[in-house]
mmCIF file with all atom_site columns, C-alpha atoms in Angstrom:
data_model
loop_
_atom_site.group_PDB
_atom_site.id
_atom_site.type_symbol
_atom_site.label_atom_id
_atom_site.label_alt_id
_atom_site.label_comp_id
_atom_site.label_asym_id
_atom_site.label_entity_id
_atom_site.label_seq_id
_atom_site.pdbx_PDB_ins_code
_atom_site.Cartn_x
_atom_site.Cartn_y
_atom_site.Cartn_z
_atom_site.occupancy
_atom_site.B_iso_or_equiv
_atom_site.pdbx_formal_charge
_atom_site.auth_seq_id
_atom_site.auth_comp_id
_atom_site.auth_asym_id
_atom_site.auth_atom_id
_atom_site.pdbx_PDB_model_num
ATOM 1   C CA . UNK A 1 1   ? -5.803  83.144  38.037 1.00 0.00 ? 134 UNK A CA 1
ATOM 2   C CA . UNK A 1 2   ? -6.112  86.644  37.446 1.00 0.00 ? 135 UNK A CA 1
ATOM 3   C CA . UNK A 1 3   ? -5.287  89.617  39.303 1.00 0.00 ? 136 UNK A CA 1
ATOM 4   C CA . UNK A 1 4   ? -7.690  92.725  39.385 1.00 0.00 ? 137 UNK A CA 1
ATOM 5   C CA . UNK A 1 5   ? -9.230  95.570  41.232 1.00 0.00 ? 138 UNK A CA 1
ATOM 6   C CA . UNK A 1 6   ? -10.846 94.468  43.985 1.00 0.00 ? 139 UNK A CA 1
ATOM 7   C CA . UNK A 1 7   ? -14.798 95.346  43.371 1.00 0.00 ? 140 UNK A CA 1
ATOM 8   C CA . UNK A 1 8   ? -17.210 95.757  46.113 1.00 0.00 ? 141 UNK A CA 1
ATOM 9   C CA . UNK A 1 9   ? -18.951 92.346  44.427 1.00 0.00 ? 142 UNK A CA 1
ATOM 10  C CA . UNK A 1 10  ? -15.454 91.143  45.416 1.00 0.00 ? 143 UNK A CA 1
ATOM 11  C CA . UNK A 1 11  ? -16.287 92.181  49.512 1.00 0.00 ? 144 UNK A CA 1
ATOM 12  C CA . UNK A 1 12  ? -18.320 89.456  51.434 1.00 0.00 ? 145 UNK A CA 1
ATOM 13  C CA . UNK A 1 13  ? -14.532 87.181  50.191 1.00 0.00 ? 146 UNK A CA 1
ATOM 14  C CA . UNK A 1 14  ? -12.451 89.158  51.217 1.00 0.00 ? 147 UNK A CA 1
ATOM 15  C CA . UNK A 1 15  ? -14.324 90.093  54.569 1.00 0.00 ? 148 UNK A CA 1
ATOM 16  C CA . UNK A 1 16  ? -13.810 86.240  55.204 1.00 0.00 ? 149 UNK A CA 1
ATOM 17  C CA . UNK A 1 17  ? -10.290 86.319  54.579 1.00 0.00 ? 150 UNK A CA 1
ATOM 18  C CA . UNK A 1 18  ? -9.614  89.353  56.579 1.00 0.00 ? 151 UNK A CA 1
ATOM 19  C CA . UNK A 1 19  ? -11.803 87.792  59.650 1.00 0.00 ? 152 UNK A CA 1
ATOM 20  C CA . UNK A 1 20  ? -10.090 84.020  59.497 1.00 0.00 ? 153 UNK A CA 1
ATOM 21  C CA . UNK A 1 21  ? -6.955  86.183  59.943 1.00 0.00 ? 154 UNK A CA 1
ATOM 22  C CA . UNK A 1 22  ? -8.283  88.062  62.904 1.00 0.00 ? 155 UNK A CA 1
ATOM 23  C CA . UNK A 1 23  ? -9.851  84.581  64.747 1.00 0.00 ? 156 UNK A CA 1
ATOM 24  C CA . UNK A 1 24  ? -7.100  81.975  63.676 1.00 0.00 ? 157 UNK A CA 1
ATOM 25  C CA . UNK A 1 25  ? -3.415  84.110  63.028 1.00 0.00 ? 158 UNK A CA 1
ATOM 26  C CA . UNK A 1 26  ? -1.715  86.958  64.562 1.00 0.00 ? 159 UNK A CA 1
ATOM 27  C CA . UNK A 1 27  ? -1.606  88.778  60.990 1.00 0.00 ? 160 UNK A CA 1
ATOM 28  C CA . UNK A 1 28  ? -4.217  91.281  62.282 1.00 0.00 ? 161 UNK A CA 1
ATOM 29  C CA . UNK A 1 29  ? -3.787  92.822  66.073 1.00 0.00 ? 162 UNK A CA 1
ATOM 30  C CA . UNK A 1 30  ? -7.182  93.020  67.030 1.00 0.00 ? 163 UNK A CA 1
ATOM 31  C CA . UNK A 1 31  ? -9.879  90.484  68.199 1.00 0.00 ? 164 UNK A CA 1
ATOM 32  C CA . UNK A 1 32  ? -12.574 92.576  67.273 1.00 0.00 ? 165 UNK A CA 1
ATOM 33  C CA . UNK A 1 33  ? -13.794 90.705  63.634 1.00 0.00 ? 166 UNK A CA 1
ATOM 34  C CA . UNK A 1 34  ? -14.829 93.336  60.969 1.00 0.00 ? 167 UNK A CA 1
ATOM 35  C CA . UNK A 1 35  ? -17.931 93.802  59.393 1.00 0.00 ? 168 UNK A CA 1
ATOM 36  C CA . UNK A 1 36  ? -19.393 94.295  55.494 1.00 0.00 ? 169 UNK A CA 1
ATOM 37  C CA . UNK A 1 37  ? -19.985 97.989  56.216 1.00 0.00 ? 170 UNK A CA 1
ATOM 38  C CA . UNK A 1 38  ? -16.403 98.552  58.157 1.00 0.00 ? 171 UNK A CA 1
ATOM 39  C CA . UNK A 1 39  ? -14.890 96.592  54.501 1.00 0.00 ? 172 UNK A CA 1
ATOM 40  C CA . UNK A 1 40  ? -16.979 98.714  52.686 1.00 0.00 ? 173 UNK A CA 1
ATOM 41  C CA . UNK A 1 41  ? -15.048 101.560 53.827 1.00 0.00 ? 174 UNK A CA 1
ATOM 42  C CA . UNK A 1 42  ? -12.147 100.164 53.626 1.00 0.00 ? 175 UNK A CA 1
ATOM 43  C CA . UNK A 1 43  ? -12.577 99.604  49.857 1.00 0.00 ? 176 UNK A CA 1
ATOM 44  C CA . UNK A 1 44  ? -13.867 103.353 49.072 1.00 0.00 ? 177 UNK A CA 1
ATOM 45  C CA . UNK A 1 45  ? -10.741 104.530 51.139 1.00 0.00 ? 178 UNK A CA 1
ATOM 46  C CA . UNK A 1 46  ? -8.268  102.288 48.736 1.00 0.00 ? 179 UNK A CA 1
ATOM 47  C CA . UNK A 1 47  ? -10.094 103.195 45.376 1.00 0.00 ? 180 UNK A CA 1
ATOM 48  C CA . UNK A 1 48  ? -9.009  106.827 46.338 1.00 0.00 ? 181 UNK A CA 1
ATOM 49  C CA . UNK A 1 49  ? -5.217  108.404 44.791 1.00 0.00 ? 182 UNK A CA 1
ATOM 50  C CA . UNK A 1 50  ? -2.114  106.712 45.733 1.00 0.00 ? 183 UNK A CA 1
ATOM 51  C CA . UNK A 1 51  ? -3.913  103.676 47.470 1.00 0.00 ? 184 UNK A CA 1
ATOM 52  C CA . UNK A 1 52  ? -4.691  100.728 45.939 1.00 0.00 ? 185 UNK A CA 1
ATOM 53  C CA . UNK A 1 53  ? -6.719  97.510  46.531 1.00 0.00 ? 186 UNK A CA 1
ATOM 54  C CA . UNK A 1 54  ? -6.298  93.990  44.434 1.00 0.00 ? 187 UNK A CA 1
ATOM 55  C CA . UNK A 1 55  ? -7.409  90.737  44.428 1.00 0.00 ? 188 UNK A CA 1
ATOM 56  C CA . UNK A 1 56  ? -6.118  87.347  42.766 1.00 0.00 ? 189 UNK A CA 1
ATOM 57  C CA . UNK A 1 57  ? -9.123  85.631  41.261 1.00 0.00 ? 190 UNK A CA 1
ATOM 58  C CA . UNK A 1 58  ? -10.716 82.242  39.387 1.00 0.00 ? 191 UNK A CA 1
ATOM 59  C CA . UNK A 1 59  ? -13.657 83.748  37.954 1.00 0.00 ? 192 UNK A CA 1
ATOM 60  C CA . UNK A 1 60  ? -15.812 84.913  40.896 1.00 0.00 ? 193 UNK A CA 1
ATOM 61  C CA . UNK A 1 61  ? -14.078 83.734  43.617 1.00 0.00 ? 194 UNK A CA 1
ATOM 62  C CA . UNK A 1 62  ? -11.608 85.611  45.378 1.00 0.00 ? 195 UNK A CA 1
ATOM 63  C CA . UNK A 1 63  ? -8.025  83.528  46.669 1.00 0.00 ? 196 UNK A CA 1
ATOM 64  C CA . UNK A 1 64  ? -6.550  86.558  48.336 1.00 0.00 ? 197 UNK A CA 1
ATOM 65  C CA . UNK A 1 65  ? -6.128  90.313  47.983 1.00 0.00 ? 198 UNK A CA 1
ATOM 66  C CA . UNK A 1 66  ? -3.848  92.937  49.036 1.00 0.00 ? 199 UNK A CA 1
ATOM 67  C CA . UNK A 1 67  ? -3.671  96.582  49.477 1.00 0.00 ? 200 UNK A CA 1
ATOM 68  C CA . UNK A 1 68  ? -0.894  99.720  50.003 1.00 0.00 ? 201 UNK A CA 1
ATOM 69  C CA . UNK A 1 69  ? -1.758  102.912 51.490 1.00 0.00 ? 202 UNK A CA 1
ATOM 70  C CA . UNK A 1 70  ? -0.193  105.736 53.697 1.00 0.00 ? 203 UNK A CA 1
ATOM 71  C CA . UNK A 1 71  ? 2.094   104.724 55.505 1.00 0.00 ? 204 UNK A CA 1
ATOM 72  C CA . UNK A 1 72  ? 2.041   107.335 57.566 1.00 0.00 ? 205 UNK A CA 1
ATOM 73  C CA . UNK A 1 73  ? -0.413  110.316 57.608 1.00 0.00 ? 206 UNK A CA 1
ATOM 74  C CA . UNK A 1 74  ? 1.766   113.168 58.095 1.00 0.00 ? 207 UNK A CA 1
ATOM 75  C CA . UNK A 1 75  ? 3.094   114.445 54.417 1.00 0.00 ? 208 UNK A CA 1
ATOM 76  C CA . UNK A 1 76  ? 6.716   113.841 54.964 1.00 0.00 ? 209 UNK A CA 1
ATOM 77  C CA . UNK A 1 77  ? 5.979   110.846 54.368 1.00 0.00 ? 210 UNK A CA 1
ATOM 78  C CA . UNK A 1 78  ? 3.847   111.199 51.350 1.00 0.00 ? 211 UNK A CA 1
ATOM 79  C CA . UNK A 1 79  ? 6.397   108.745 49.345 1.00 0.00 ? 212 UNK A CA 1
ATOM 80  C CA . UNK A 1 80  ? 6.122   105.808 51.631 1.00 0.00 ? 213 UNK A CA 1
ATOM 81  C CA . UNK A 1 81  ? 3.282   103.600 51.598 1.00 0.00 ? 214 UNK A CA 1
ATOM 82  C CA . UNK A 1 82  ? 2.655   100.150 54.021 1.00 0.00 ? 215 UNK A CA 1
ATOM 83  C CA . UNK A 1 83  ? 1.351   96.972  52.022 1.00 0.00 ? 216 UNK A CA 1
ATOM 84  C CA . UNK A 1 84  ? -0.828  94.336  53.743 1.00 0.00 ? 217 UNK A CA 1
ATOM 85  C CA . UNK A 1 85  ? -1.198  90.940  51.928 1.00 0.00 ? 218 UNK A CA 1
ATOM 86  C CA . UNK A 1 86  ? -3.824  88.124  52.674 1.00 0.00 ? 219 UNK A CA 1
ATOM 87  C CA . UNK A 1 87  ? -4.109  84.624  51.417 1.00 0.00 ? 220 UNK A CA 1
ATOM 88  C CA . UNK A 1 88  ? -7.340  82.293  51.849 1.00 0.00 ? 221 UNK A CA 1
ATOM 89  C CA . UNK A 1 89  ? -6.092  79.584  54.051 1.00 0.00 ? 222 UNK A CA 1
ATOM 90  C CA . UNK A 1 90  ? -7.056  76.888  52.062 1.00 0.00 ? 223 UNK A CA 1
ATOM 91  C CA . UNK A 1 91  ? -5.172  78.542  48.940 1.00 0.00 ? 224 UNK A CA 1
ATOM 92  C CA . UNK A 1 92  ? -1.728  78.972  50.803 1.00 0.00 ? 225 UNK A CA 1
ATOM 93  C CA . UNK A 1 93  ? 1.308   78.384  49.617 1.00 0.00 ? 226 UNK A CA 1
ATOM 94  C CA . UNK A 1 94  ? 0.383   78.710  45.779 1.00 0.00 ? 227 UNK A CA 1
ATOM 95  C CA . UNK A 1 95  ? 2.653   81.286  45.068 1.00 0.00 ? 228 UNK A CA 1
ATOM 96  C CA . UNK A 1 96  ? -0.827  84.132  45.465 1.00 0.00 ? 229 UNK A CA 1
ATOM 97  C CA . UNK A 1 97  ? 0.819   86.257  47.408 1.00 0.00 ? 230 UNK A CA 1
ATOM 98  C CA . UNK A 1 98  ? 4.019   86.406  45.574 1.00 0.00 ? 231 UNK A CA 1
ATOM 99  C CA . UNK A 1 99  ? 1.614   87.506  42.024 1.00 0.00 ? 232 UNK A CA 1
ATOM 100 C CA . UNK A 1 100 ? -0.551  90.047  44.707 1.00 0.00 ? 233 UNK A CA 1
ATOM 101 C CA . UNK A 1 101 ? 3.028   91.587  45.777 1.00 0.00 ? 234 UNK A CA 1
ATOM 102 C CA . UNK A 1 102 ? 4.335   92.143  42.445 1.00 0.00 ? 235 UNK A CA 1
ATOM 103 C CA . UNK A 1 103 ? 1.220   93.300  41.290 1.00 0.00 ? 236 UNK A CA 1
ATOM 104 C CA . UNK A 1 104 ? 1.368   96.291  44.093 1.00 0.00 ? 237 UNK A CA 1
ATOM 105 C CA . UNK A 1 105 ? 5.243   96.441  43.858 1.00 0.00 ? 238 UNK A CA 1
ATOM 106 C CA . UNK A 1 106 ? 4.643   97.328  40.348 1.00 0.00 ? 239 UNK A CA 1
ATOM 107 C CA . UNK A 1 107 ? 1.822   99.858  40.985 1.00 0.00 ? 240 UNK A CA 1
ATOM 108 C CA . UNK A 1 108 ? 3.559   101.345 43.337 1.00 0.00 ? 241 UNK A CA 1
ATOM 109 C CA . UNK A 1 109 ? 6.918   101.958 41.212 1.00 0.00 ? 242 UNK A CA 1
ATOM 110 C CA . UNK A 1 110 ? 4.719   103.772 38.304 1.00 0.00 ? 243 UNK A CA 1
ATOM 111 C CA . UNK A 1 111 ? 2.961   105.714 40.710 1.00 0.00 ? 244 UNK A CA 1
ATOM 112 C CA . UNK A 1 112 ? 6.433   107.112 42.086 1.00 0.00 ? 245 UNK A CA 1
ATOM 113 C CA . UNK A 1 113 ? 6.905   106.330 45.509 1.00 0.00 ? 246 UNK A CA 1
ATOM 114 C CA . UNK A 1 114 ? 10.250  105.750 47.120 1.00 0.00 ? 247 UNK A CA 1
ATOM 115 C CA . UNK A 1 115 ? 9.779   102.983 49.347 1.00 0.00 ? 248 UNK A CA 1
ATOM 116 C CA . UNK A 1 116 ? 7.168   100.523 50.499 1.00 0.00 ? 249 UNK A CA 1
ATOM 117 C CA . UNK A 1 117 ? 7.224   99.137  54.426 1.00 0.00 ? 250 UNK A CA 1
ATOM 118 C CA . UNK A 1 118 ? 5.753   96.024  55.945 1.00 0.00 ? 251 UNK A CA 1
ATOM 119 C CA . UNK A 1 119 ? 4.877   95.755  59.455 1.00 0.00 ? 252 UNK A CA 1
ATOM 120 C CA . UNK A 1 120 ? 5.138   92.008  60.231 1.00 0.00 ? 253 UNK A CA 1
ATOM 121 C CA . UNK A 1 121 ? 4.184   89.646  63.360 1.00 0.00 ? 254 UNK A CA 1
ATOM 122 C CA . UNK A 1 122 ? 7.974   88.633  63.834 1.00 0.00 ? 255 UNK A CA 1
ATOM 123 C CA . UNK A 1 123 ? 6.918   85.214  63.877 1.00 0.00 ? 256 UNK A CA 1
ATOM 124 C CA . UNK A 1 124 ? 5.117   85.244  60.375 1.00 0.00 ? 257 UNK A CA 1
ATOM 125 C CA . UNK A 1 125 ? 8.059   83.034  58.795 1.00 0.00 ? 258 UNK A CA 1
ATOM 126 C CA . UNK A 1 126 ? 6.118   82.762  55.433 1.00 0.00 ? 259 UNK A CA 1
ATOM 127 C CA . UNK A 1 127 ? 5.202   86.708  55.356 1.00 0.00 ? 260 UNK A CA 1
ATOM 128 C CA . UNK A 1 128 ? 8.948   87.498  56.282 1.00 0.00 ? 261 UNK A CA 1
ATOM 129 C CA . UNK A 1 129 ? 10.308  85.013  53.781 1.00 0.00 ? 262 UNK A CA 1
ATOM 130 C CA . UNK A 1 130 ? 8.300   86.214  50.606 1.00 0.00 ? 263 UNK A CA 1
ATOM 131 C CA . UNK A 1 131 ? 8.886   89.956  51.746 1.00 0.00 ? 264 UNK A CA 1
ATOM 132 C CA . UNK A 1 132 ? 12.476  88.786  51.501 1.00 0.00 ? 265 UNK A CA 1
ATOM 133 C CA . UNK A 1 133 ? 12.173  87.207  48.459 1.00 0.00 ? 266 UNK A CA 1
ATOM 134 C CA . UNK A 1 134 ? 11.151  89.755  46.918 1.00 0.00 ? 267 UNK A CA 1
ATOM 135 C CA . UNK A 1 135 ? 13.800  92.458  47.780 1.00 0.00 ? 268 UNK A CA 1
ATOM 136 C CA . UNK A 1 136 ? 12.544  93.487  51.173 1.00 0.00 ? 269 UNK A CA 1
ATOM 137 C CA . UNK A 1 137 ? 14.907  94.450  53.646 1.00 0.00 ? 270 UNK A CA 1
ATOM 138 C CA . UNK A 1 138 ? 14.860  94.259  57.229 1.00 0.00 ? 271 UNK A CA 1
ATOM 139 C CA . UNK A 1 139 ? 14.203  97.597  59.076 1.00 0.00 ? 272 UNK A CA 1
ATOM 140 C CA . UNK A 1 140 ? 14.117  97.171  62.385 1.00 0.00 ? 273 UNK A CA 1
ATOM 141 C CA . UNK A 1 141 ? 11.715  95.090  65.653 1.00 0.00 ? 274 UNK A CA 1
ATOM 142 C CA . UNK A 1 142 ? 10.242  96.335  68.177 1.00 0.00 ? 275 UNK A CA 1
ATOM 143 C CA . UNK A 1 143 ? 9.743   93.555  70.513 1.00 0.00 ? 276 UNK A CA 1
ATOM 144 C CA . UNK A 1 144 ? 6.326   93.588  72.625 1.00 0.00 ? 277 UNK A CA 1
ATOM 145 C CA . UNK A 1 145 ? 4.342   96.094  70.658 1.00 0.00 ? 278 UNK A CA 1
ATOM 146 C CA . UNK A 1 146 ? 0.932   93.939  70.187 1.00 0.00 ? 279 UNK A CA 1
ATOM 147 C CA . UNK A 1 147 ? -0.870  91.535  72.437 1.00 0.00 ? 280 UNK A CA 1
ATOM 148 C CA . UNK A 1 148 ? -2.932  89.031  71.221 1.00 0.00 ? 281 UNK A CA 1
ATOM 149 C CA . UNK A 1 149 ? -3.936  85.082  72.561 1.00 0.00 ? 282 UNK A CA 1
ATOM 150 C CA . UNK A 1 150 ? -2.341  85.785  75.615 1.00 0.00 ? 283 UNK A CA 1
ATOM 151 C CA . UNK A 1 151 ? 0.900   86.963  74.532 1.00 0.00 ? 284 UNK A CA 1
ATOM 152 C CA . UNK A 1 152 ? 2.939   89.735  73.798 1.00 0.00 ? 285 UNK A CA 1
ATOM 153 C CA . UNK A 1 153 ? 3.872   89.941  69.871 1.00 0.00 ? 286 UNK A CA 1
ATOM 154 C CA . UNK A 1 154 ? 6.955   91.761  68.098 1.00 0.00 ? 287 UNK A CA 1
ATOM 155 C CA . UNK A 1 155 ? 6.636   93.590  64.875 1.00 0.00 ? 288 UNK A CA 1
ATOM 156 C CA . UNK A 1 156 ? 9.253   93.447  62.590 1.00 0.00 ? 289 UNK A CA 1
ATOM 157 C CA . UNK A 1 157 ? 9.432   95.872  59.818 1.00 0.00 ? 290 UNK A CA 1
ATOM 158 C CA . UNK A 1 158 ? 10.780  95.642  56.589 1.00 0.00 ? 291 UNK A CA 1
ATOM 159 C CA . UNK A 1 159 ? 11.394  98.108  53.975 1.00 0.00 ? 292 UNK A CA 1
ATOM 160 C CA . UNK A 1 160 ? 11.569  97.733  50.033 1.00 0.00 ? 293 UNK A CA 1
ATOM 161 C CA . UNK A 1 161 ? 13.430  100.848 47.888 1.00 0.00 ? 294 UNK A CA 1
ATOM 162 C CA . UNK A 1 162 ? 10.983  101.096 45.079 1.00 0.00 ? 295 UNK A CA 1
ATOM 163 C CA . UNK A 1 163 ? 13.191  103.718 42.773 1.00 0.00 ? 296 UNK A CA 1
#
């Protein structure tokens, strides 16, 4: 397994990942499924300074990717960035998104930010747990923020000190 720049051969994979989220978790708060051109986008966006896009591969085929970005547009904030980590379904639990997490953890420290937030469906017990693993502390919940399958959804946030 490798991990890399994601690569716009690298799309129609991880548009799949990113829409089983959207249909099948509460990951993504939307119900709207994305499309090539949207991910296309999304891709030129993270290939720009201080954002960053990665997969974990075998060979062609794409197991997961994850990304960082602004946290927050305004430039107080210009030191914070959010991350956002997706693992195929079938490929969970293989320790991907603990090597995609280090990967942008590391990044992220050479590129001198400060701190690193995740915004996480309260109820993502594997997404808190690695976040926790890995040095995150919690930040804070706002309970009944998000609405999705019929219910209303807290978002926890967690916050990692990167210097």
């Amino acid at each position: 397994m490798q991990i890399r720049t994601a690569v716009e051969a690298d799309l129609p994979q991880i548009l799949a990942i990113h829409n089983d989220a959207i249909e099948h978790s509460t990951a993504i708060w939307t119900d709207t499924l994305a499309t090539l051109a949207e991910r296309q986008t999304w891709l030129a966006e993270h290939q720009t300074p201080r954002q960053l896009a990665i997969v974990a591969a075998e060979g062609d085929e794409v197991l997961g990717y994850a990304t960082y970005g602004p946290w927050r547009a305004k430039e107080g904030y210009r030191f914070t960035i959010e991350n956002s980590v997706y693992v195929r379904t079938d490929q969970a639990g293989r320790g991907y998104g603990r090597e995609l997490m280090n990967a942008l953890i590391a990044d992220a420290k050479k590129s001198d930010f400060h701190a690193m937030i995740a915004a996480i469906e309260a109820g993502n017990v594997a997404s808190i747990r690695l976040h926790e693993n890995l040095g995150f502390v919690d930040a804070g919940t706002i309970e009944a923020v998000g609405f999705k399958f019929g219910r209303w959804l807290d978002l926890k946030h967690m916050r990692l000190a990167l210097d």
